[in-house]
Amino acid sequence: IVLEPNRHATPSGFAYLTPLDLPDVIYTIHPYQPMRYTHQGLGKKAGEWKEVVYPSAGCDRAFLEQTLAAAREFQLKYGARIWVGEFSAASWTDGGDRYLKDLTDLFEEYGWDWSYHSFRENVIWSLEHEGEENSHLLPAKGETPRMKVMKAAWAKNAE
């Protein structure tokens, strides 16, 4: 059984969750915080949205740790298995490679399983596209910094 907490599967949903008294339950989250960073510009044209940079004040590794805290506390209190079912940031975000590295480093530190969202489903989240906004993304001429980060993270789990 895979169970998501309320609040759109955000890590904060674990503050309200009671574990199931069943064997082999996996608890999943979708951390996209801060959404002002991860979803910046979706559905808008460049110039119609304010760019948020990672890392910056209120949008850094310390913020990510704080965001994940309720899920981490749940894991430690109940011995729960946590699976990050999806996470990402829009392809055009400034510092997206660092954001993904900080998240995957935390997932590994906490012993969580994780899946990147999304590989070849949509160019918005693509590791293989680049550009300044969602309507002008093109296939990258080489390996993007985001792809390099994710390959390094995947390599930690190759067995």
Coordinates of N, CA and C in Angstrom, one line a residue, residues 23-146:
P23 N 1.3 -4.0 7.6 CA 2.7 -4.2 7.2 C 3.0 -3.6 5.9
D24 N 4.2 -3.2 5.7 CA 4.7 -2.8 4.4 C 4.0 -1.6 3.7
V25 N 3.6 -0.7 4.5 CA 3.0 0.5 4.0 C 4.1 1.5 3.6
I26 N 4.0 2.1 2.5 CA 5.0 3.1 2.0 C 4.2 4.4 2.0
Y27 N 4.8 5.4 2.6 CA 4.2 6.8 2.6 C 4.9 7.7 1.6
T28 N 4.2 8.4 0.8 CA 4.8 9.1 -0.3 C 4.5 10.6 -0.2
I29 N 5.4 11.4 -0.7 CA 5.2 12.9 -0.7 C 5.6 13.4 -2.1
H30 N 5.2 14.6 -2.4 CA 5.5 15.3 -3.6 C 6.0 16.7 -3.2
P31 N 7.3 16.9 -2.8 CA 7.8 18.2 -2.4 C 8.1 19.1 -3.6
Y32 N 7.3 20.1 -3.8 CA 7.5 21.1 -4.8 C 7.7 22.5 -4.2
Q33 N 8.2 22.5 -2.9 CA 8.3 23.8 -2.2 C 9.7 24.4 -2.4
P34 N 9.7 25.7 -2.5 CA 8.6 26.6 -2.6 C 8.1 26.7 -4.0
M35 N 6.8 26.7 -4.1 CA 6.1 26.6 -5.4 C 6.4 27.9 -6.2
R36 N 6.6 29.0 -5.5 CA 7.0 30.3 -6.2 C 8.3 30.1 -6.9
Y37 N 9.1 29.1 -6.5 CA 10.3 28.8 -7.3 C 10.1 27.7 -8.3
T38 N 9.6 26.5 -7.8 CA 9.4 25.4 -8.7 C 8.5 25.5 -9.9
H39 N 7.4 26.4 -9.6 CA 6.4 26.5 -10.7 C 6.4 27.9 -11.3
Q40 N 7.5 28.7 -11.1 CA 7.5 30.0 -11.6 C 7.3 30.1 -13.1
G41 N 6.4 31.0 -13.5 CA 6.2 31.2 -14.9 C 5.3 30.2 -15.6
L42 N 4.8 29.2 -14.9 CA 3.9 28.3 -15.6 C 2.7 29.0 -16.1
G43 N 2.4 28.8 -17.4 CA 1.2 29.5 -18.0 C 1.4 30.9 -18.3
K44 N 2.5 31.5 -18.1 CA 2.8 32.9 -18.3 C 3.9 33.1 -19.3
K45 N 4.1 34.2 -19.8 CA 5.2 34.5 -20.7 C 6.3 35.2 -19.9
A46 N 7.5 35.1 -20.4 CA 8.6 35.8 -19.7 C 8.3 37.3 -19.6
G47 N 8.6 37.8 -18.5 CA 8.3 39.2 -18.2 C 7.0 39.4 -17.4
E48 N 6.1 38.4 -17.4 CA 4.9 38.4 -16.7 C 5.0 37.8 -15.3
W49 N 6.2 37.3 -15.0 CA 6.4 36.7 -13.7 C 7.7 37.1 -13.1
K50 N 7.8 37.1 -11.8 CA 9.0 37.5 -11.2 C 9.9 36.2 -11.0
E51 N 11.1 36.3 -11.4 CA 12.0 35.1 -11.3 C 12.5 35.0 -9.9
V52 N 12.4 33.8 -9.4 CA 13.0 33.4 -8.1 C 14.2 32.6 -8.3
V53 N 15.3 32.9 -7.6 CA 16.6 32.2 -7.8 C 16.8 31.2 -6.7
Y54 N 17.5 30.1 -7.0 CA 17.9 29.2 -5.9 C 19.4 29.1 -5.9
P55 N 20.1 29.2 -4.8 CA 19.5 29.5 -3.5 C 19.4 31.0 -3.3
S56 N 18.5 31.4 -2.5 CA 18.3 32.8 -2.1 C 17.6 32.9 -0.8
A57 N 17.4 34.0 -0.2 CA 16.7 34.1 1.1 C 15.3 33.5 1.0
G58 N 15.1 32.5 1.9 CA 13.8 31.8 2.0 C 13.7 30.8 0.9
C59 N 14.7 30.5 0.2 CA 14.6 29.5 -0.9 C 16.0 28.9 -1.0
D60 N 16.3 28.0 0.0 CA 17.6 27.4 0.1 C 17.6 26.1 0.8
R61 N 18.7 25.4 1.0 CA 18.7 24.1 1.6 C 18.0 24.1 3.0
A62 N 18.3 25.1 3.8 CA 17.7 25.2 5.1 C 16.1 25.2 5.0
F63 N 15.6 25.9 4.0 CA 14.2 25.9 3.8 C 13.7 24.5 3.4
L64 N 14.5 23.8 2.5 CA 14.1 22.5 2.1 C 14.0 21.5 3.3
E65 N 15.0 21.6 4.2 CA 15.0 20.8 5.4 C 13.8 21.1 6.2
Q66 N 13.5 22.3 6.4 CA 12.3 22.7 7.2 C 11.0 22.2 6.5
T67 N 11.0 22.3 5.2 CA 9.8 21.8 4.4 C 9.6 20.3 4.6
L68 N 10.7 19.5 4.6 CA 10.7 18.1 4.8 C 10.5 17.6 6.2
A69 N 10.6 18.5 7.2 CA 10.7 18.1 8.6 C 9.5 17.3 9.1
A70 N 8.3 17.6 8.7 CA 7.2 16.8 9.2 C 7.2 15.3 8.7
A71 N 7.6 15.1 7.4 CA 7.8 13.8 6.9 C 9.0 13.1 7.6
R72 N 10.0 13.8 7.8 CA 11.2 13.2 8.5 C 10.8 12.8 9.9
E73 N 10.1 13.6 10.6 CA 9.7 13.3 12.0 C 8.8 12.1 12.0
F74 N 7.9 12.0 11.1 CA 7.0 10.9 10.9 C 7.8 9.6 10.7
Q75 N 8.8 9.7 9.8 CA 9.6 8.5 9.5 C 10.3 8.1 10.8
L76 N 10.9 9.0 11.5 CA 11.7 8.6 12.7 C 10.8 8.1 13.8
K77 N 9.6 8.7 14.0 CA 8.7 8.3 15.1 C 8.1 7.0 14.9
Y78 N 7.8 6.6 13.6 CA 7.0 5.4 13.4 C 7.9 4.4 12.6
G79 N 9.1 4.7 12.2 CA 9.9 3.8 11.4 C 9.3 3.6 10.0
A80 N 8.7 4.6 9.5 CA 8.0 4.6 8.3 C 8.9 4.6 7.1
R81 N 8.5 3.9 6.0 CA 9.3 4.0 4.8 C 8.7 5.2 4.0
I82 N 9.6 6.1 3.5 CA 9.1 7.3 2.8 C 9.6 7.1 1.3
W83 N 8.7 7.4 0.4 CA 9.0 7.4 -1.0 C 8.6 8.8 -1.5
V84 N 9.6 9.5 -2.1 CA 9.3 10.8 -2.7 C 8.8 10.4 -4.1
G85 N 7.5 10.5 -4.3 CA 6.9 10.0 -5.6 C 7.2 10.9 -6.8
E86 N 7.4 12.2 -6.5 CA 7.8 13.1 -7.5 C 8.3 14.4 -6.9
F87 N 9.2 15.0 -7.7 CA 9.7 16.3 -7.3 C 10.4 16.9 -8.5
S88 N 10.5 18.2 -8.6 CA 11.2 18.8 -9.7 C 11.1 20.3 -9.6
A89 N 11.6 21.0 -10.6 CA 11.4 22.5 -10.7 C 11.4 22.7 -12.2
A90 N 10.7 23.7 -12.6 CA 10.6 24.1 -14.0 C 12.0 24.2 -14.7
S91 N 12.1 23.7 -15.9 CA 13.4 23.6 -16.6 C 14.1 25.0 -16.7
W92 N 13.4 26.1 -16.7 CA 14.1 27.4 -16.9 C 14.4 28.0 -15.5
T93 N 14.2 27.4 -14.4 CA 14.6 28.0 -13.1 C 16.1 28.2 -13.0
D94 N 16.4 29.4 -12.4 CA 17.8 29.7 -12.1 C 18.2 29.0 -10.9
G95 N 19.2 28.1 -11.0 CA 19.7 27.3 -9.9 C 19.0 26.0 -9.8
G96 N 18.3 25.5 -10.8 CA 17.5 24.3 -10.8 C 18.4 23.1 -10.5
D97 N 19.7 23.1 -11.0 CA 20.6 22.0 -10.7 C 20.9 21.9 -9.2
R98 N 21.2 23.1 -8.6 CA 21.5 23.1 -7.2 C 20.3 22.7 -6.4
Y99 N 19.1 23.1 -6.7 CA 17.9 22.8 -6.1 C 17.7 21.2 -6.1
L100 N 17.9 20.6 -7.2 CA 17.7 19.2 -7.3 C 18.8 18.4 -6.6
K101 N 20.0 19.0 -6.6 CA 21.1 18.4 -5.8 C 20.8 18.4 -4.3
D102 N 20.4 19.6 -3.8 CA 20.1 19.7 -2.4 C 19.0 18.7 -2.0
L103 N 17.9 18.7 -2.8 CA 16.8 17.7 -2.5 C 17.3 16.3 -2.5
T104 N 18.0 15.9 -3.5 CA 18.4 14.4 -3.6 C 19.4 14.1 -2.5
D105 N 20.3 15.1 -2.2 CA 21.2 14.9 -1.0 C 20.4 14.6 0.3
L106 N 19.4 15.4 0.5 CA 18.5 15.2 1.7 C 17.8 13.9 1.6
F107 N 17.3 13.5 0.5 CA 16.6 12.2 0.4 C 17.5 11.1 0.7
E108 N 18.7 11.1 0.2 CA 19.7 10.1 0.5 C 20.1 10.1 1.9
E109 N 20.3 11.3 2.5 CA 20.7 11.4 3.9 C 19.6 10.8 4.8
Y110 N 18.3 11.0 4.4 CA 17.2 10.4 5.2 C 16.9 9.0 4.9
G111 N 17.5 8.4 3.9 CA 17.2 7.0 3.5 C 15.9 6.8 2.8
W112 N 15.5 7.9 2.1 CA 14.2 7.8 1.4 C 14.4 7.3 0.0
D113 N 13.4 6.6 -0.5 CA 13.4 6.3 -1.9 C 12.8 7.5 -2.7
W114 N 13.1 7.6 -4.0 CA 12.6 8.8 -4.7 C 12.6 8.5 -6.2
S115 N 11.7 9.3 -6.8 CA 11.5 9.2 -8.3 C 11.4 10.7 -8.8
Y116 N 12.2 10.9 -9.8 CA 12.2 12.3 -10.4 C 10.9 12.5 -11.3
H117 N 10.3 13.7 -11.2 CA 9.2 14.0 -12.1 C 9.6 15.1 -13.0
S118 N 9.5 14.9 -14.2 CA 9.1 13.7 -14.9 C 10.1 13.6 -16.1
F119 N 10.5 12.4 -16.4 CA 11.4 12.1 -17.4 C 10.7 11.9 -18.7
R120 N 10.9 12.8 -19.7 CA 10.3 12.8 -21.0 C 8.8 12.7 -21.1
E121 N 8.2 13.3 -20.0 CA 6.7 13.4 -20.1 C 6.3 14.8 -20.6
N122 N 7.0 15.8 -20.1 CA 6.7 17.2 -20.4 C 7.9 18.0 -20.3
V123 N 8.1 18.9 -21.3 CA 9.4 19.7 -21.4 C 9.5 20.7 -20.2
I124 N 8.4 21.0 -19.5 CA 8.5 21.9 -18.4 C 9.4 21.3 -17.4
W125 N 9.4 20.0 -17.1 CA 10.2 19.4 -16.1 C 11.5 18.7 -16.7
S126 N 11.7 18.9 -17.9 CA 12.7 18.1 -18.7 C 14.1 18.4 -18.2
L127 N 14.9 17.3 -18.2 CA 16.3 17.4 -17.9 C 17.1 17.6 -19.2
E128 N 16.4 17.5 -20.3 CA 17.0 17.5 -21.6 C 16.7 18.7 -22.5
H129 N 15.9 19.6 -21.9 CA 15.6 20.8 -22.6 C 16.1 22.1 -21.9
E130 N 16.2 23.1 -22.6 CA 16.6 24.4 -22.0 C 16.0 25.6 -22.7
G131 N 15.9 26.7 -22.0 CA 15.3 27.9 -22.6 C 14.8 28.8 -21.5
E132 N 14.3 29.9 -21.9 CA 14.0 31.0 -20.9 C 12.5 30.9 -20.4
E133 N 11.7 30.2 -21.0 CA 10.3 30.0 -20.6 C 9.7 28.8 -21.2
N134 N 8.5 28.4 -20.7 CA 7.9 27.2 -21.1 C 7.5 27.1 -22.6
S135 N 7.3 28.2 -23.2 CA 6.9 28.2 -24.6 C 8.1 28.2 -25.6
H136 N 9.3 28.3 -25.1 CA 10.5 28.4 -25.9 C 11.5 27.4 -25.5
L137 N 11.2 26.3 -25.0 CA 12.1 25.3 -24.6 C 12.5 24.4 -25.8
L138 N 13.8 24.2 -25.9 CA 14.3 23.4 -27.0 C 15.2 22.3 -26.5
P139 N 15.4 21.2 -27.3 CA 16.3 20.2 -26.8 C 17.7 20.8 -26.6
A140 N 18.3 20.5 -25.5 CA 19.7 21.0 -25.2 C 20.7 20.4 -26.2
K141 N 21.7 21.2 -26.5 CA 22.8 20.7 -27.4 C 23.7 19.8 -26.7
G142 N 23.8 19.8 -25.4 CA 24.6 18.9 -24.6 C 23.9 18.5 -23.4
E143 N 24.6 17.9 -22.5 CA 24.0 17.5 -21.2 C 23.8 18.7 -20.3
T144 N 22.5 18.9 -19.9 CA 22.2 20.1 -19.0 C 22.8 19.9 -17.6
P145 N 23.0 21.0 -16.9 CA 23.5 20.8 -15.5 C 22.5 20.0 -14.7
R146 N 21.2 20.2 -14.9 CA 20.2 19.4 -14.2 C 20.3 17.9 -14.5

